Amino acid sequence: MSSPSFQAPKGTHDVLPPESWRWEQLIARFATTVEGAGYGLVVNPLFEDIGVFLRGIGEGSEVVTKEMYEFEDKGGRRQALRPEGTASVVRAFVQHRPPVPFKGWYVTPAFRYEAPQAGRYRQHHQLGVEALGTHDPDLDVEVIALADEVYRSLGLRQVTLKVNSMGDSSCLPAYRRLLADYLVSRSLCAEHREKVALNPLRTLDCKRDECRAATEDAPRMVDHLCAPCAEHFARLGDGLAALGIAYSVDFRLVRGFDYYTRTTFEFGAEALAAAQNAVGGGGRYDGLVEALGGPPTPGIGFGMGVERILLACDAEGVLPVPETRLDAFVVDVVGGREALALTAELRAAGLRVDRAYASDDGQPRSMKAQLRAADRSGARVAIIVGEDELAAGTATVKALQGGPVQEQVSRSDVVEWVTKLSGGSRP
Ligand code: HAM
């Protein structure tokens, strides 16, 4: 086969059936979980005025300075594809002023010009929630518990939670200075030696040996929180413990966006390589609504990467593509209207049904070819209609994946028979 002229751009992927079944499952489970806690779907544009991201995510963030897909539209406006979901949801909140507390969830592509590798893409997809309008640490516990529930409902057992606090505008600046003063005389990697005065927090999550060694005994934010932030952090810990959610405090967890205040958290899949094992992360952003022109309004949320969660599922052997994806496949070697009618009847009963179509000469394809198609379709049974069946008012039901081998069923009983076999309803 000659190679096609066009391929998906570097760092992007096509997702086709049956693999996409897992995407549907994951999105459906996510929606069920968060809607059960009062979150409603939010749909935003995939691009925004670039200012939303510059002011929202912050110019101290690599996602904004190095990785954003920016363009000028035909009207000369500077726009950018969304590198994440939070800033747009908050922009929409400021624009529409819905009542608070406001709880929204989303599923969205996110675009970052990164060096592509396993688990790191230029277009990835996030499921996320954002909740605006309350400082209550119970809300922090709630959003973390929702993420935890999503991983557990998929069957993932090796996902661990790290939390930290970034303080707020009354304690973070002083800590930042303290950290910068501590680090300035230490030996750091070349990149952070340059940036330490400007943004010493980034040094904490640098993976290079020099920075790891230099920061090991550095002052930690959690030891320098102001009283209200310390109280908030303590209540977060109590709430997680009350729900039986295990966590560790990680002083290196500073996250990549400027908007975070107080609680930050990240979920790591132990079954994945360390560099790309974050399967979700988030935190509070109590100043973001104001930064985007709204009234002072606290907020918190998280985003989880669809691709990385599915990689973690592969590594733990959970959420496989099911072998049975259809209830029945109609095989018609007569070529009249029977396949059309029977397929419609089965589908009207809520069953998942596919069928074979005629060859290009208008004749039905051979029984062998149709049964091959039936096997490939992932159907539980093939329903065969031939001359004999038509004459006798029956259909032959043939099991495709084990089960009863072959049976004659009266034509009027076919729907009931397949319904019973499929457990009565769709999974
Ligand atoms: P983030 O940590 O940048 O946070 O992304 C959230 C999740 O998206 C990550 O934990 C990871 O699973 C996935 N992800 C990120 N970048 C990539 C990539 N290049 N390739 C594959 N997967 C990726 C945010 O985006 C924040 N908006 C989360 C948030 C919501 N904070 C508060 N509210």
Short mmCIF file of C-alpha atoms and ligand atoms in Angstrom, two decimals:
data_model
loop_
_atom_site.label_atom_id
_atom_site.label_comp_id
_atom_site.label_asym_id
_atom_site.label_seq_id
_atom_site.Cartn_x
_atom_site.Cartn_y
_atom_site.Cartn_z
CA MET A 1 0.00 0.00 0.00
CA SER A 2 1.43 3.43 -0.86
CA SER A 3 1.63 5.81 2.06
CA PRO A 4 -1.16 8.41 2.13
CA SER A 5 -0.39 12.03 1.18
CA PHE A 6 -1.64 13.35 4.50
CA GLN A 7 -1.27 12.11 8.05
CA ALA A 8 -2.54 13.42 11.36
CA PRO A 9 -0.21 16.28 12.43
CA LYS A 10 2.75 15.40 14.65
CA GLY A 11 1.68 14.93 18.26
CA THR A 12 -1.99 14.32 17.37
CA HIS A 13 -3.99 11.11 16.99
CA ASP A 14 -7.08 9.79 15.29
CA VAL A 15 -9.29 7.68 17.50
CA LEU A 16 -11.39 5.15 15.60
CA PRO A 17 -13.84 2.41 16.65
CA PRO A 18 -13.55 0.11 18.49
CA GLU A 19 -10.88 2.00 20.53
CA SER A 20 -13.21 5.00 20.73
CA TRP A 21 -15.63 2.83 22.73
CA ARG A 22 -13.31 3.37 25.71
CA TRP A 23 -13.49 7.14 25.21
CA GLU A 24 -17.27 6.97 25.28
CA GLN A 25 -17.20 4.87 28.45
CA LEU A 26 -14.77 7.19 30.18
CA ILE A 27 -16.71 10.34 29.23
CA ALA A 28 -20.02 8.74 30.26
CA ARG A 29 -18.64 7.64 33.64
CA PHE A 30 -17.17 11.06 34.22
CA ALA A 31 -20.46 12.78 33.34
CA THR A 32 -22.46 10.45 35.59
CA THR A 33 -20.08 10.98 38.51
CA VAL A 34 -19.90 14.78 38.37
CA GLU A 35 -23.54 15.33 37.42
CA GLY A 36 -24.38 13.33 40.54
CA ALA A 37 -22.70 16.15 42.50
CA GLY A 38 -24.52 19.00 40.75
CA TYR A 39 -22.09 19.87 37.94
CA GLY A 40 -23.59 20.78 34.54
CA LEU A 41 -21.97 20.62 31.10
CA VAL A 42 -20.19 23.76 29.87
CA VAL A 43 -19.27 24.14 26.20
CA ASN A 44 -16.83 26.92 25.30
CA PRO A 45 -15.14 28.03 22.08
CA LEU A 46 -11.90 26.22 21.30
CA PHE A 47 -10.22 29.58 20.70
CA GLU A 48 -10.32 32.82 22.63
CA ASP A 49 -8.83 36.28 22.53
CA ILE A 50 -5.22 35.55 23.48
CA GLY A 51 -5.58 37.89 26.47
CA VAL A 52 -7.82 35.34 28.21
CA PHE A 53 -4.85 32.98 28.45
CA LEU A 54 -2.16 35.62 28.99
CA ARG A 55 -4.05 37.17 31.89
CA GLY A 56 -5.71 33.96 33.02
CA ILE A 57 -2.95 31.35 32.98
CA GLY A 58 -0.19 33.94 33.31
CA GLU A 59 2.92 34.96 31.46
CA GLY A 60 5.07 33.10 34.00
CA SER A 61 3.77 29.80 32.66
CA GLU A 62 5.56 27.80 29.96
CA VAL A 63 2.23 26.67 28.56
CA VAL A 64 1.60 30.32 27.65
CA THR A 65 5.10 31.52 26.79
CA LYS A 66 6.34 28.53 24.82
CA GLU A 67 3.51 26.20 23.91
CA MET A 68 0.47 28.17 22.84
CA TYR A 69 -0.98 27.89 19.33
CA GLU A 70 -1.47 31.56 18.51
CA PHE A 71 -2.78 33.12 15.33
CA GLU A 72 -4.17 36.29 13.89
CA ASP A 73 -7.62 35.86 12.36
CA LYS A 74 -8.70 37.48 9.10
CA GLY A 75 -9.98 40.47 11.09
CA GLY A 76 -6.54 41.04 12.62
CA ARG A 77 -7.50 39.78 16.11
CA ARG A 78 -4.90 37.90 18.16
CA GLN A 79 -6.39 34.58 19.15
CA ALA A 80 -5.13 31.31 20.61
CA LEU A 81 -6.34 27.72 20.72
CA ARG A 82 -7.15 26.76 24.29
CA PRO A 83 -4.15 25.11 26.02
CA GLU A 84 -6.47 24.08 28.91
CA GLY A 85 -10.08 24.54 29.98
CA THR A 86 -10.08 26.67 33.13
CA ALA A 87 -9.42 30.15 31.72
CA SER A 88 -12.29 29.86 29.18
CA VAL A 89 -14.78 28.62 31.77
CA VAL A 90 -13.86 31.53 34.02
CA ARG A 91 -14.09 33.98 31.09
CA ALA A 92 -17.61 32.63 30.40
CA PHE A 93 -18.49 32.94 34.10
CA VAL A 94 -17.42 36.59 34.10
CA GLN A 95 -19.33 37.24 30.87
CA HIS A 96 -22.61 35.58 31.89
CA ARG A 97 -22.58 35.95 35.71
CA PRO A 98 -24.52 32.76 36.54
CA PRO A 99 -25.63 32.39 40.18
CA VAL A 100 -23.00 31.05 42.59
CA PRO A 101 -21.96 28.50 43.57
CA PHE A 102 -21.49 27.70 39.91
CA LYS A 103 -20.48 24.14 39.04
CA GLY A 104 -19.54 23.21 35.50
CA TRP A 105 -17.85 20.24 33.81
CA TYR A 106 -16.33 19.91 30.35
CA VAL A 107 -14.69 17.58 27.91
CA THR A 108 -12.35 19.37 25.54
CA PRO A 109 -9.31 19.10 23.34
CA ALA A 110 -6.37 21.16 24.61
CA PHE A 111 -3.49 22.33 22.42
CA ARG A 112 0.11 22.67 23.55
CA TYR A 113 3.17 22.80 21.33
CA GLU A 114 5.17 20.21 23.27
CA ALA A 115 7.84 17.71 22.23
CA PRO A 116 5.57 14.72 21.49
CA GLN A 117 6.29 11.43 23.26
CA ALA A 118 4.27 8.64 24.85
CA GLY A 119 1.59 10.33 26.97
CA ARG A 120 2.52 13.86 25.85
CA TYR A 121 0.75 15.27 22.81
CA ARG A 122 0.19 18.53 20.98
CA GLN A 123 -3.55 17.91 21.07
CA HIS A 124 -4.71 16.05 24.13
CA HIS A 125 -8.17 15.82 25.66
CA GLN A 126 -9.28 16.77 29.13
CA LEU A 127 -12.25 16.03 31.29
CA GLY A 128 -12.59 18.64 33.99
CA VAL A 129 -14.72 20.49 36.49
CA GLU A 130 -14.67 24.08 37.73
CA ALA A 131 -16.60 25.26 40.79
CA LEU A 132 -16.86 28.97 41.55
CA GLY A 133 -18.18 31.03 44.40
CA THR A 134 -17.13 29.50 47.72
CA HIS A 135 -14.00 29.36 49.89
CA ASP A 136 -15.32 26.36 51.81
CA PRO A 137 -12.56 23.70 52.02
CA ASP A 138 -15.32 21.07 51.81
CA LEU A 139 -15.52 22.03 48.13
CA ASP A 140 -11.80 21.28 47.74
CA VAL A 141 -12.47 17.87 49.28
CA GLU A 142 -15.47 17.39 46.98
CA VAL A 143 -13.60 18.04 43.73
CA ILE A 144 -10.71 15.80 44.77
CA ALA A 145 -13.15 13.07 45.80
CA LEU A 146 -14.90 13.29 42.42
CA ALA A 147 -11.64 12.79 40.52
CA ASP A 148 -10.74 9.91 42.84
CA GLU A 149 -14.15 8.34 42.21
CA VAL A 150 -13.66 8.51 38.42
CA TYR A 151 -10.34 6.65 38.60
CA ARG A 152 -11.76 4.05 40.97
CA SER A 153 -14.89 3.50 38.89
CA LEU A 154 -12.67 2.61 35.95
CA GLY A 155 -10.97 -0.05 38.05
CA LEU A 156 -7.66 1.83 38.46
CA ARG A 157 -5.97 0.82 41.71
CA GLN A 158 -2.52 2.35 41.35
CA VAL A 159 -3.37 6.04 41.30
CA THR A 160 -1.95 8.13 44.12
CA LEU A 161 -2.81 11.63 45.27
CA LYS A 162 -0.42 14.44 46.19
CA VAL A 163 -1.56 17.72 47.67
CA ASN A 164 0.10 21.01 48.54
CA SER A 165 -0.86 24.59 49.31
CA MET A 166 0.33 27.61 47.36
CA GLY A 167 -0.85 30.05 50.02
CA ASP A 168 -2.48 33.29 48.95
CA SER A 169 -1.56 36.88 48.21
CA SER A 170 -0.82 37.53 51.88
CA CYS A 171 1.68 34.69 52.43
CA LEU A 172 2.95 33.60 49.00
CA PRO A 173 5.00 36.75 48.16
CA ALA A 174 6.96 36.51 51.42
CA TYR A 175 7.57 32.79 50.89
CA ARG A 176 8.67 33.44 47.34
CA ARG A 177 11.30 35.92 48.58
CA LEU A 178 12.42 33.52 51.30
CA LEU A 179 12.84 30.74 48.77
CA ALA A 180 14.65 32.96 46.27
CA ASP A 181 17.07 34.15 49.00
CA TYR A 182 17.69 30.55 50.02
CA LEU A 183 18.30 29.34 46.45
CA VAL A 184 20.31 32.22 45.07
CA SER A 185 23.59 30.99 46.58
CA ARG A 186 22.99 27.29 45.72
CA SER A 187 24.10 25.53 42.59
CA LEU A 188 21.11 25.12 40.27
CA CYS A 189 20.69 23.88 36.70
CA ALA A 190 21.46 26.50 34.03
CA GLU A 191 17.78 27.18 33.29
CA HIS A 192 16.80 27.83 36.89
CA ARG A 193 19.96 29.74 37.80
CA GLU A 194 18.67 32.34 35.37
CA LYS A 195 15.05 32.23 36.49
CA VAL A 196 15.41 31.80 40.22
CA ALA A 197 15.03 35.47 41.11
CA LEU A 198 11.97 35.84 38.88
CA ASN A 199 10.22 32.60 39.66
CA PRO A 200 11.88 30.52 42.40
CA LEU A 201 8.87 28.17 42.72
CA ARG A 202 9.63 26.55 39.35
CA THR A 203 12.95 25.31 40.79
CA LEU A 204 11.00 23.08 43.18
CA ASP A 205 9.59 20.86 40.43
CA CYS A 206 12.75 20.84 38.27
CA LYS A 207 13.76 17.20 37.68
CA ARG A 208 17.50 17.89 37.25
CA ASP A 209 19.86 16.59 39.97
CA GLU A 210 21.34 19.99 40.92
CA CYS A 211 17.92 21.52 41.53
CA ARG A 212 16.63 18.41 43.34
CA ALA A 213 19.60 18.56 45.73
CA ALA A 214 19.39 22.33 46.20
CA THR A 215 15.67 22.29 47.04
CA GLU A 216 15.57 19.21 49.27
CA ASP A 217 16.01 21.21 52.48
CA ALA A 218 14.65 24.50 51.16
CA PRO A 219 11.87 26.30 53.08
CA ARG A 220 8.49 24.75 52.30
CA MET A 221 5.31 26.67 51.57
CA VAL A 222 3.21 24.59 53.97
CA ASP A 223 5.46 25.76 56.84
CA HIS A 224 5.01 29.43 55.88
CA LEU A 225 1.27 29.72 55.34
CA CYS A 226 -0.64 32.58 56.92
CA ALA A 227 -3.16 31.52 59.58
CA PRO A 228 -6.25 31.40 57.29
CA CYS A 229 -4.37 29.39 54.62
CA ALA A 230 -2.99 27.02 57.27
CA GLU A 231 -6.51 26.52 58.62
CA HIS A 232 -7.82 25.88 55.08
CA PHE A 233 -5.08 23.32 54.44
CA ALA A 234 -5.76 21.57 57.75
CA ARG A 235 -9.47 21.33 56.94
CA LEU A 236 -8.64 19.90 53.52
CA GLY A 237 -6.57 17.16 55.18
CA ASP A 238 -9.33 16.41 57.70
CA GLY A 239 -11.94 16.21 54.96
CA LEU A 240 -9.88 13.83 52.83
CA ALA A 241 -9.22 11.66 55.88
CA ALA A 242 -12.95 11.66 56.74
CA LEU A 243 -13.71 10.28 53.27
CA GLY A 244 -10.89 7.74 53.50
CA ILE A 245 -8.95 9.27 50.60
CA ALA A 246 -5.23 8.58 51.02
CA TYR A 247 -2.83 11.39 50.10
CA SER A 248 0.65 12.68 50.69
CA VAL A 249 1.80 16.28 51.01
CA ASP A 250 4.37 17.13 48.32
CA PHE A 251 6.22 20.41 48.74
CA ARG A 252 7.42 20.16 45.11
CA LEU A 253 3.88 20.28 43.73
CA VAL A 254 3.74 23.86 42.45
CA ARG A 255 1.92 23.12 39.15
CA GLY A 256 2.50 25.01 35.92
CA PHE A 257 -0.01 27.87 35.98
CA ASP A 258 0.18 31.24 37.72
CA TYR A 259 -3.47 31.20 38.80
CA TYR A 260 -3.19 28.71 41.66
CA THR A 261 -3.78 29.76 45.27
CA ARG A 262 -4.07 27.55 48.35
CA THR A 263 -4.93 23.92 47.48
CA THR A 264 -3.10 22.23 44.60
CA PHE A 265 -3.27 18.53 43.86
CA GLU A 266 -2.20 15.96 41.32
CA PHE A 267 -3.06 12.31 40.72
CA GLY A 268 -0.23 10.08 39.49
CA ALA A 269 -0.59 6.65 37.86
CA GLU A 270 2.15 4.50 39.37
CA ALA A 271 1.87 2.09 36.42
CA LEU A 272 3.10 4.79 33.98
CA ALA A 273 6.60 6.21 33.45
CA ALA A 274 7.22 8.96 36.02
CA ALA A 275 7.66 11.82 33.53
CA GLN A 276 4.16 11.41 32.08
CA ASN A 277 2.27 9.80 34.93
CA ALA A 278 0.07 12.75 35.95
CA VAL A 279 -3.43 11.57 35.09
CA GLY A 280 -5.09 14.64 36.54
CA GLY A 281 -4.40 17.78 38.47
CA GLY A 282 -5.94 20.97 39.67
CA GLY A 283 -6.36 23.39 42.48
CA ARG A 284 -7.84 26.61 43.77
CA TYR A 285 -7.63 29.87 41.84
CA ASP A 286 -9.18 32.45 44.14
CA GLY A 287 -7.87 35.43 42.12
CA LEU A 288 -8.67 34.28 38.58
CA VAL A 289 -12.19 35.68 38.24
CA GLU A 290 -10.87 39.12 39.23
CA ALA A 291 -7.89 38.79 36.90
CA LEU A 292 -10.37 38.31 34.05
CA GLY A 293 -12.43 41.34 35.04
CA GLY A 294 -15.07 39.83 37.35
CA PRO A 295 -15.92 40.46 41.01
CA PRO A 296 -13.78 38.76 43.68
CA THR A 297 -14.90 35.12 43.44
CA PRO A 298 -12.99 32.05 44.59
CA GLY A 299 -12.80 28.93 42.46
CA ILE A 300 -11.37 25.43 42.25
CA GLY A 301 -11.26 22.67 39.67
CA PHE A 302 -9.25 19.94 37.98
CA GLY A 303 -8.49 18.56 34.56
CA MET A 304 -7.73 14.92 33.76
CA GLY A 305 -6.10 13.70 30.56
CA VAL A 306 -8.21 11.20 28.62
CA GLU A 307 -5.25 9.67 26.76
CA ARG A 308 -3.16 9.27 29.93
CA ILE A 309 -6.04 7.70 31.84
CA LEU A 310 -6.47 5.17 29.02
CA LEU A 311 -2.72 4.47 29.05
CA ALA A 312 -2.99 3.85 32.80
CA CYS A 313 -5.96 1.53 32.12
CA ASP A 314 -3.84 -0.40 29.60
CA ALA A 315 -1.01 -0.67 32.12
CA GLU A 316 -3.36 -1.97 34.83
CA GLY A 317 -5.35 -4.17 32.42
CA VAL A 318 -8.71 -2.49 33.02
CA LEU A 319 -11.36 -1.04 30.68
CA PRO A 320 -10.55 -3.25 27.68
CA VAL A 321 -12.54 -2.85 24.47
CA PRO A 322 -15.36 -5.38 24.97
CA GLU A 323 -15.54 -8.32 22.60
CA THR A 324 -19.28 -7.85 22.26
CA ARG A 325 -20.19 -4.48 20.87
CA LEU A 326 -23.42 -5.39 19.04
CA ASP A 327 -26.34 -7.58 20.03
CA ALA A 328 -26.92 -8.99 16.56
CA PHE A 329 -25.78 -8.93 12.96
CA VAL A 330 -28.35 -9.68 10.28
CA VAL A 331 -27.18 -11.97 7.47
CA ASP A 332 -29.57 -12.10 4.50
CA VAL A 333 -28.72 -14.36 1.59
CA VAL A 334 -32.10 -13.89 -0.12
CA GLY A 335 -31.71 -10.23 -0.98
CA GLY A 336 -35.30 -9.10 -0.59
CA ARG A 337 -36.58 -6.62 1.97
CA GLU A 338 -36.25 -9.03 4.91
CA ALA A 339 -32.90 -7.74 6.20
CA LEU A 340 -34.20 -4.17 6.11
CA ALA A 341 -37.37 -5.05 8.02
CA LEU A 342 -35.74 -7.36 10.58
CA THR A 343 -32.89 -4.92 11.30
CA ALA A 344 -35.39 -2.07 11.80
CA GLU A 345 -37.51 -4.22 14.13
CA LEU A 346 -34.54 -5.22 16.27
CA ARG A 347 -33.24 -1.65 16.47
CA ALA A 348 -36.70 -0.36 17.40
CA ALA A 349 -36.62 -2.79 20.35
CA GLY A 350 -33.49 -0.96 21.60
CA LEU A 351 -31.00 -3.59 20.43
CA ARG A 352 -27.67 -2.73 18.81
CA VAL A 353 -27.82 -4.27 15.36
CA ASP A 354 -25.80 -4.09 12.16
CA ARG A 355 -26.18 -5.95 8.87
CA ALA A 356 -24.38 -6.74 5.62
CA TYR A 357 -25.12 -4.79 2.45
CA ALA A 358 -25.39 -5.98 -1.14
CA SER A 359 -22.37 -6.25 -3.45
CA ASP A 360 -21.89 -3.60 -6.11
CA ASP A 361 -23.83 -5.78 -8.60
CA GLY A 362 -26.89 -5.57 -6.35
CA GLN A 363 -26.72 -9.25 -5.32
CA PRO A 364 -26.45 -10.30 -1.68
CA ARG A 365 -22.88 -11.13 -0.70
CA SER A 366 -22.08 -14.79 -0.07
CA MET A 367 -23.03 -16.36 3.26
CA LYS A 368 -19.32 -16.84 4.01
CA ALA A 369 -18.50 -13.16 3.37
CA GLN A 370 -21.47 -12.00 5.46
CA LEU A 371 -20.53 -14.26 8.38
CA ARG A 372 -16.98 -12.91 8.23
CA ALA A 373 -18.40 -9.39 8.48
CA ALA A 374 -20.62 -10.56 11.36
CA ASP A 375 -17.57 -11.92 13.21
CA ARG A 376 -15.63 -8.69 12.69
CA SER A 377 -18.54 -6.58 13.91
CA GLY A 378 -18.27 -7.79 17.50
CA ALA A 379 -21.90 -8.99 17.50
CA ARG A 380 -23.10 -11.62 19.94
CA VAL A 381 -25.19 -13.48 17.37
CA ALA A 382 -25.76 -13.59 13.62
CA ILE A 383 -29.37 -13.83 12.53
CA ILE A 384 -29.46 -15.65 9.23
CA VAL A 385 -32.31 -15.34 6.76
CA GLY A 386 -32.16 -17.76 3.77
CA GLU A 387 -34.69 -19.30 1.37
CA ASP A 388 -35.50 -22.12 3.82
CA GLU A 389 -36.04 -19.75 6.73
CA LEU A 390 -38.29 -17.49 4.66
CA ALA A 391 -40.40 -20.44 3.56
CA ALA A 392 -40.66 -21.80 7.11
CA GLY A 393 -41.29 -18.39 8.77
CA THR A 394 -38.13 -18.72 10.88
CA ALA A 395 -34.64 -17.29 11.26
CA THR A 396 -31.43 -19.10 12.18
CA VAL A 397 -29.65 -17.61 15.16
CA LYS A 398 -25.96 -18.47 15.22
CA ALA A 399 -23.77 -17.66 18.23
CA LEU A 400 -20.62 -15.83 17.24
CA GLN A 401 -18.72 -15.83 20.53
CA GLY A 402 -19.36 -19.14 22.25
CA GLY A 403 -22.81 -19.74 23.71
CA PRO A 404 -25.54 -21.79 21.99
CA VAL A 405 -24.23 -22.81 18.63
CA GLN A 406 -27.16 -22.54 16.23
CA GLU A 407 -30.89 -22.53 16.62
CA GLN A 408 -34.04 -22.12 14.51
CA VAL A 409 -36.25 -19.44 15.98
CA SER A 410 -39.72 -18.56 14.82
CA ARG A 411 -39.59 -15.25 12.94
CA SER A 412 -42.07 -13.67 15.34
CA ASP A 413 -39.89 -14.60 18.36
CA VAL A 414 -36.55 -13.24 17.06
CA VAL A 415 -36.71 -9.87 18.83
CA GLU A 416 -37.61 -11.45 22.16
CA TRP A 417 -34.91 -14.12 21.75
CA VAL A 418 -32.12 -11.61 21.07
CA THR A 419 -33.38 -9.28 23.82
CA LYS A 420 -33.20 -12.10 26.35
CA LEU A 421 -29.75 -13.15 25.20
CA SER A 422 -28.48 -9.57 25.54
CA GLY A 423 -29.70 -9.27 29.09
CA GLY A 424 -32.64 -7.14 28.08
CA SER A 425 -30.95 -3.81 27.59
CA ARG A 426 -27.88 -1.98 26.43
CA PRO A 427 -24.88 -1.96 28.78
P1 HAM B 1 -2.78 20.30 33.67
O1 HAM B 1 -2.11 19.59 34.81
O2 HAM B 1 -1.91 21.10 32.78
O3 HAM B 1 -3.92 21.17 34.33
O4 HAM B 1 -3.54 19.26 32.77
C1 HAM B 1 -4.48 18.37 33.31
C2 HAM B 1 -4.19 16.94 32.85
O5 HAM B 1 -4.19 16.91 31.41
C3 HAM B 1 -2.82 16.41 33.22
O6 HAM B 1 -2.83 15.88 34.53
C4 HAM B 1 -2.62 15.33 32.18
O7 HAM B 1 -3.34 14.17 32.55
C5 HAM B 1 -3.27 15.93 30.96
N1 HAM B 1 -2.28 16.56 30.06
C6 HAM B 1 -1.73 17.79 30.18
N2 HAM B 1 -0.89 18.05 29.16
C7 HAM B 1 -0.89 16.96 28.37
C8 HAM B 1 -0.23 16.59 27.15
N3 HAM B 1 0.59 17.44 26.52
N4 HAM B 1 -0.49 15.38 26.60
C9 HAM B 1 -1.34 14.52 27.22
N5 HAM B 1 -2.00 14.81 28.36
C10 HAM B 1 -1.78 16.00 28.94
C11 HAM B 1 -4.77 21.97 33.64
O8 HAM B 1 -4.86 22.00 32.45
C12 HAM B 1 -5.67 22.79 34.54
N6 HAM B 1 -6.58 23.56 33.70
C13 HAM B 1 -6.41 21.91 35.51
C14 HAM B 1 -7.32 22.71 36.41
C15 HAM B 1 -8.66 22.83 36.28
N7 HAM B 1 -6.94 23.43 37.43
C16 HAM B 1 -8.00 24.01 37.96
N8 HAM B 1 -9.04 23.68 37.25
#
